[in-house]
Amino acid sequence: MGRIVQKYGGSSVADAESIKRVAKRIVATRQLGHDVVVVISAMGDTTDDLMDLALKVSPQPPPRELDMLLTAGERMSAALLAMAIADQGLKARSLTGSQAGIITTGTHGNARIIDITPGRITKALEKGDIVIVAGFQGVAQDTKDVTTLGRGASDTTAVALAASLGADHCEIYTDVDGVFTADPRIVPSARRIPRISYETMLEMAACGAKILHLRCVEYARREHVKVHVRSSFTDKDGTWVEDWEEGSQMEQAIISGVAHDRSEAKITIVGVPDVVGEAARIFEAVAAADINIDMIVQNVSAVETHRTDISFTLPKTDGATAIAALRQLQDELGFSDILYDDRIGKVSVVGVGMRSHPGVTARFFTALAEVGVNIEMISTSEIRISVVVDTDDVDRAVAAAHTAFGLDAEEEAVVYAGTGR
Amino acid sequence: MGRIVQKYGGSSVADAESIKRVAKRIVATRQLGHDVVVVISAMGDTTDDLMDLALKVSPQPPPRELDMLLTAGERMSAALLAMAIADQGLKARSLTGSQAGIITTGTHGNARIIDITPGRITKALEKGDIVIVAGFQGVAQDTKDVTTLGRGASDTTAVALAASLGADHCEIYTDVDGVFTADPRIVPSARRIPRISYETMLEMAACGAKILHLRCVEYARREHVKVHVRSSFTDKDGTWVEDWEEGSQMEQAIISGVAHDRSEAKITIVGVPDVVGEAARIFEAVAAADINIDMIVQNVSAVETHRTDISFTLPKTDGATAIAALRQLQDELGFSDILYDDRIGKVSVVGVGMRSHPGVTARFFTALAEVGVNIEMISTSEIRISVVVDTDDVDRAVAAAHTAFGLDAEEEAVVYAGTGR
């Protein structure tokens, strides 16, 4: 019998009823003879509600105290889930991140896991208990203060535990049947991808596929943890993310999927003097503001000679900060203007297949042209081509690409309510 | 400058506004130059709400998991209070019971404090921080599991911390101006007691004065912690509970106060064979059911010869359990019947003054007779006389005794909204 780590999101434990339903699924897994460790998120909107409360008390709550407050959410859902399991006759034990041995950096609000000491988990498993771990949280190695791991963190907690516990695999439960060739909400004919490599999944996540968070996939690849992404509403097989050479199959699709992302904005710095080191200075300034840049393009300025225009994309949420940081450099660097556009979307085709198939770019751009979508920016990696288009063109672009690369399925995909994260 | 421990109850932090108000008071104390450690209860009805949620998930939640769930309440209020203080410009740091070094027994739901290792508190105080400790909780010495301390526990946490930190005194904030000669809700002319000894306070608490919990007073007496019971709504001095010989003052009132308690019920075992050891067997049975008995009276049976009737009082909540335990003994012991009466109330006059004044009993009973109150049971200690009367007679009895012992004040006492506990 194996050892399995399961992760359930907030919408799977939104109320007493859904907690009982999740408990049933966990009990069923245990009764197959597996060791079961469950990572759980906070109930439904708990985290948002707590955040609202914090902001009522203080417009800028200290991060340490915010972590102390927010981690109460997973602590409650973990205890309630353990009760529900006990009510179904099996022994369960809830553990906070700290009790579970999730050792992190001291960066409150966005800590990183640096070690896992799962002594209490393994002891409980040896006694035959089911272990419920509060996700999203850990304890700082130096200060012993409670920390949170930032966005998508419960998935990362689950994968990290699976690695340190030598689990057979890690099941991430969500509200769709797995990873799809495109967002089924946009492309009804999207197909479930039964099996996908870490590399492809990483590109998909980086390009906006919300189903798995980037950090979680990175961790899984590094530690070789098999991840099974599946729906908590069915028993169907989902998507297996694992070590695998996609090229190895016959009639393998050239690309694995089409991802899109509307969370970014575009900043264009107009008329940058064409002098060595100017670009570096600009991106140093942006990096100094702790902003992650995605795509960058540089062109000879359309308007001025001996000058270039530099455009880059970044999270919308960082737009204001970036512009402020750049304005301070305007006189020093002597560029003429800063343009900001947050009505953009990124559409990407991803797949190792394109390595061996020339003309992928051509086919992608033709498909976009045929539905009248104008391309604003282009960036490529070995297994990905991304374009920035007008936010209103995103859906059309995704659908066109999905069809152009022969990904459309016969029947439509099922989409469940809720978000599952 | 001194070191002060303050405790605020759930109604003092019921919402964002009241949290800010409490923060102001704490900041003011800190700005006087004192080290400040605050023990906080869960916000308003949080604990009840969490309990309801637990019961929806499982009719009999495992105590360990219940403690894990309920302790989230104080964790949240502690973090929010720390944020509110930070928002007013001072540094504050919230600690869970475990982080604060509250080491307890492993009895979930009713753990006892067995040690306090306040290293993290003192370190924070040395840095000039205000420390906010989540009340009502600790960590089990053996299992390292989270525990709760049972009723009135936040007060006990505060007094225990005051003792281990060598605080000048412990301030317990509530919704009345202090300890009164009687419940001002029943006797509007009740007086605030400016100063009271541990012994008298213990008897008052044991007789139903809700303002301080018995365990807290016991702890304060054992560790000689000065306790200042006061209102969180004013700056007025409240009641000082401390080492003090009440007899030492001139014109000292014979009794300090009149307490009442409607939480008990009376069980009468009719026709117990008048044989050595019968009573012992009965109370062994009750004790085995883990029930605390208060008053006991035994009389020769009114109805049967060579038999006695035994009556005792116990918490209403334990009535059913006790009767079940006794029914099992009926044939074995051969008593004829069990009578149960939960429409009773206990009225007690308390004060060291009665040591030196004969005739207190007479004056008490006369006062009750004059207002037509019938006495069902009597029990006395060196500084207390308690009677059990019909629940409907309690208010009249309290008022009559209060007047008879000259405790009535000229002006009426102020009663604030809320419960403060």
PDB file of N, CA, C and O in Angstrom, chain A residues 134-165:
ATOM      1  N   ALA A 134      -2.492  22.133   7.812  1.00  0.00           N
ATOM      2  CA  ALA A 134      -2.949  23.462   7.404  1.00  0.00           C
ATOM      3  C   ALA A 134      -2.018  23.974   6.306  1.00  0.00           C
ATOM      4  O   ALA A 134      -0.821  24.112   6.528  1.00  0.00           O
ATOM      5  N   GLY A 135      -2.568  24.233   5.128  1.00  0.00           N
ATOM      6  CA  GLY A 135      -1.750  24.675   4.004  1.00  0.00           C
ATOM      7  C   GLY A 135      -1.351  26.130   4.126  1.00  0.00           C
ATOM      8  O   GLY A 135      -1.749  26.822   5.073  1.00  0.00           O
ATOM      9  N   PHE A 136      -0.515  26.604   3.188  1.00  0.00           N
ATOM     10  CA  PHE A 136      -0.289  28.042   3.025  1.00  0.00           C
ATOM     11  C   PHE A 136       0.581  28.634   4.127  1.00  0.00           C
ATOM     12  O   PHE A 136       0.900  29.812   4.084  1.00  0.00           O
ATOM     13  N   GLN A 137       0.990  27.823   5.115  1.00  0.00           N
ATOM     14  CA  GLN A 137       1.685  28.391   6.268  1.00  0.00           C
ATOM     15  C   GLN A 137       2.886  27.559   6.702  1.00  0.00           C
ATOM     16  O   GLN A 137       2.993  26.387   6.399  1.00  0.00           O
ATOM     17  N   GLY A 138       3.768  28.214   7.431  1.00  0.00           N
ATOM     18  CA  GLY A 138       4.924  27.539   8.001  1.00  0.00           C
ATOM     19  C   GLY A 138       5.439  28.329   9.187  1.00  0.00           C
ATOM     20  O   GLY A 138       4.745  29.198   9.709  1.00  0.00           O
ATOM     21  N   VAL A 139       6.662  28.005   9.619  1.00  0.00           N
ATOM     22  CA  VAL A 139       7.256  28.740  10.734  1.00  0.00           C
ATOM     23  C   VAL A 139       8.661  29.188  10.320  1.00  0.00           C
ATOM     24  O   VAL A 139       9.411  28.425   9.704  1.00  0.00           O
ATOM     25  N   ALA A 140       8.984  30.452  10.616  1.00  0.00           N
ATOM     26  CA  ALA A 140      10.277  31.010  10.209  1.00  0.00           C
ATOM     27  C   ALA A 140      11.406  30.358  10.998  1.00  0.00           C
ATOM     28  O   ALA A 140      11.323  30.234  12.214  1.00  0.00           O
ATOM     29  N   GLN A 141      12.468  29.940  10.278  1.00  0.00           N
ATOM     30  CA  GLN A 141      13.571  29.223  10.905  1.00  0.00           C
ATOM     31  C   GLN A 141      14.196  30.050  12.033  1.00  0.00           C
ATOM     32  O   GLN A 141      14.430  29.538  13.120  1.00  0.00           O
ATOM     33  N   ASP A 142      14.417  31.338  11.795  1.00  0.00           N
ATOM     34  CA  ASP A 142      15.132  32.161  12.786  1.00  0.00           C
ATOM     35  C   ASP A 142      14.215  32.633  13.908  1.00  0.00           C
ATOM     36  O   ASP A 142      14.474  32.384  15.078  1.00  0.00           O
ATOM     37  N   THR A 143      13.123  33.305  13.547  1.00  0.00           N
ATOM     38  CA  THR A 143      12.292  33.970  14.571  1.00  0.00           C
ATOM     39  C   THR A 143      11.276  33.031  15.202  1.00  0.00           C
ATOM     40  O   THR A 143      10.672  33.370  16.219  1.00  0.00           O
ATOM     41  N   LYS A 144      11.032  31.871  14.581  1.00  0.00           N
ATOM     42  CA  LYS A 144       9.978  30.953  15.038  1.00  0.00           C
ATOM     43  C   LYS A 144       8.593  31.601  14.937  1.00  0.00           C
ATOM     44  O   LYS A 144       7.652  31.157  15.585  1.00  0.00           O
ATOM     45  N   ASP A 145       8.510  32.677  14.148  1.00  0.00           N
ATOM     46  CA  ASP A 145       7.201  33.306  13.929  1.00  0.00           C
ATOM     47  C   ASP A 145       6.442  32.555  12.843  1.00  0.00           C
ATOM     48  O   ASP A 145       7.035  31.882  12.005  1.00  0.00           O
ATOM     49  N   VAL A 146       5.105  32.687  12.876  1.00  0.00           N
ATOM     50  CA  VAL A 146       4.268  32.050  11.870  1.00  0.00           C
ATOM     51  C   VAL A 146       4.370  32.818  10.560  1.00  0.00           C
ATOM     52  O   VAL A 146       4.341  34.050  10.555  1.00  0.00           O
ATOM     53  N   THR A 147       4.533  32.086   9.459  1.00  0.00           N
ATOM     54  CA  THR A 147       4.658  32.725   8.145  1.00  0.00           C
ATOM     55  C   THR A 147       3.600  32.188   7.182  1.00  0.00           C
ATOM     56  O   THR A 147       3.050  31.113   7.403  1.00  0.00           O
ATOM     57  N   THR A 148       3.317  32.956   6.108  1.00  0.00           N
ATOM     58  CA  THR A 148       2.505  32.436   5.012  1.00  0.00           C
ATOM     59  C   THR A 148       3.353  32.414   3.753  1.00  0.00           C
ATOM     60  O   THR A 148       4.320  33.170   3.633  1.00  0.00           O
ATOM     61  N   LEU A 149       2.963  31.517   2.819  1.00  0.00           N
ATOM     62  CA  LEU A 149       3.832  31.209   1.684  1.00  0.00           C
ATOM     63  C   LEU A 149       3.462  31.945   0.411  1.00  0.00           C
ATOM     64  O   LEU A 149       4.058  31.718  -0.621  1.00  0.00           O
ATOM     65  N   GLY A 150       2.436  32.796   0.483  1.00  0.00           N
ATOM     66  CA  GLY A 150       2.083  33.533  -0.721  1.00  0.00           C
ATOM     67  C   GLY A 150       1.164  32.757  -1.645  1.00  0.00           C
ATOM     68  O   GLY A 150       0.716  31.657  -1.326  1.00  0.00           O
ATOM     69  N   ARG A 151       0.898  33.321  -2.816  1.00  0.00           N
ATOM     70  CA  ARG A 151      -0.115  32.780  -3.732  1.00  0.00           C
ATOM     71  C   ARG A 151       0.162  31.325  -4.118  1.00  0.00           C
ATOM     72  O   ARG A 151       1.313  30.921  -4.256  1.00  0.00           O
ATOM     73  N   GLY A 152      -0.916  30.554  -4.267  1.00  0.00           N
ATOM     74  CA  GLY A 152      -0.788  29.172  -4.717  1.00  0.00           C
ATOM     75  C   GLY A 152      -0.038  28.299  -3.739  1.00  0.00           C
ATOM     76  O   GLY A 152       0.463  27.230  -4.078  1.00  0.00           O
ATOM     77  N   ALA A 153       0.053  28.755  -2.509  1.00  0.00           N
ATOM     78  CA  ALA A 153       0.987  28.147  -1.569  1.00  0.00           C
ATOM     79  C   ALA A 153       0.546  26.773  -1.075  1.00  0.00           C
ATOM     80  O   ALA A 153       1.382  25.920  -0.798  1.00  0.00           O
ATOM     81  N   SER A 154      -0.777  26.563  -0.981  1.00  0.00           N
ATOM     82  CA  SER A 154      -1.211  25.260  -0.470  1.00  0.00           C
ATOM     83  C   SER A 154      -0.783  24.140  -1.419  1.00  0.00           C
ATOM     84  O   SER A 154      -0.395  23.057  -0.976  1.00  0.00           O
ATOM     85  N   ASP A 155      -0.837  24.407  -2.736  1.00  0.00           N
ATOM     86  CA  ASP A 155      -0.354  23.422  -3.703  1.00  0.00           C
ATOM     87  C   ASP A 155       1.125  23.122  -3.451  1.00  0.00           C
ATOM     88  O   ASP A 155       1.546  21.962  -3.434  1.00  0.00           O
ATOM     89  N   THR A 156       1.891  24.184  -3.216  1.00  0.00           N
ATOM     90  CA  THR A 156       3.328  23.996  -2.969  1.00  0.00           C
ATOM     91  C   THR A 156       3.550  23.204  -1.684  1.00  0.00           C
ATOM     92  O   THR A 156       4.381  22.290  -1.639  1.00  0.00           O
ATOM     93  N   THR A 157       2.777  23.534  -0.639  1.00  0.00           N
ATOM     94  CA  THR A 157       2.887  22.774   0.611  1.00  0.00           C
ATOM     95  C   THR A 157       2.684  21.288   0.337  1.00  0.00           C
ATOM     96  O   THR A 157       3.457  20.446   0.791  1.00  0.00           O
ATOM     97  N   ALA A 158       1.655  20.978  -0.459  1.00  0.00           N
ATOM     98  CA  ALA A 158       1.324  19.577  -0.731  1.00  0.00           C
ATOM     99  C   ALA A 158       2.473  18.876  -1.457  1.00  0.00           C
ATOM    100  O   ALA A 158       2.908  17.790  -1.065  1.00  0.00           O
ATOM    101  N   VAL A 159       2.997  19.514  -2.490  1.00  0.00           N
ATOM    102  CA  VAL A 159       4.082  18.899  -3.267  1.00  0.00           C
ATOM    103  C   VAL A 159       5.338  18.750  -2.398  1.00  0.00           C
ATOM    104  O   VAL A 159       6.002  17.724  -2.418  1.00  0.00           O
ATOM    105  N   ALA A 160       5.620  19.767  -1.596  1.00  0.00           N
ATOM    106  CA  ALA A 160       6.807  19.715  -0.735  1.00  0.00           C
ATOM    107  C   ALA A 160       6.686  18.565   0.267  1.00  0.00           C
ATOM    108  O   ALA A 160       7.642  17.821   0.501  1.00  0.00           O
ATOM    109  N   LEU A 161       5.483  18.399   0.850  1.00  0.00           N
ATOM    110  CA  LEU A 161       5.274  17.301   1.798  1.00  0.00           C
ATOM    111  C   LEU A 161       5.405  15.957   1.081  1.00  0.00           C
ATOM    112  O   LEU A 161       6.034  15.028   1.586  1.00  0.00           O
ATOM    113  N   ALA A 162       4.813  15.860  -0.121  1.00  0.00           N
ATOM    114  CA  ALA A 162       4.893  14.608  -0.884  1.00  0.00           C
ATOM    115  C   ALA A 162       6.361  14.232  -1.097  1.00  0.00           C
ATOM    116  O   ALA A 162       6.749  13.069  -0.947  1.00  0.00           O
ATOM    117  N   ALA A 163       7.187  15.237  -1.402  1.00  0.00           N
ATOM    118  CA  ALA A 163       8.613  14.977  -1.629  1.00  0.00           C
ATOM    119  C   ALA A 163       9.283  14.494  -0.347  1.00  0.00           C
ATOM    120  O   ALA A 163       9.926  13.446  -0.328  1.00  0.00           O
ATOM    121  N   SER A 164       9.053  15.213   0.760  1.00  0.00           N
ATOM    122  CA  SER A 164       9.793  14.875   1.984  1.00  0.00           C
ATOM    123  C   SER A 164       9.266  13.587   2.613  1.00  0.00           C
ATOM    124  O   SER A 164       9.966  12.937   3.372  1.00  0.00           O
ATOM    125  N   LEU A 165       8.018  13.223   2.304  1.00  0.00           N
ATOM    126  CA  LEU A 165       7.442  11.998   2.872  1.00  0.00           C
ATOM    127  C   LEU A 165       7.627  10.806   1.926  1.00  0.00           C
ATOM    128  O   LEU A 165       7.186   9.697   2.215  1.00  0.00           O
TER     129      LEU A 165
END
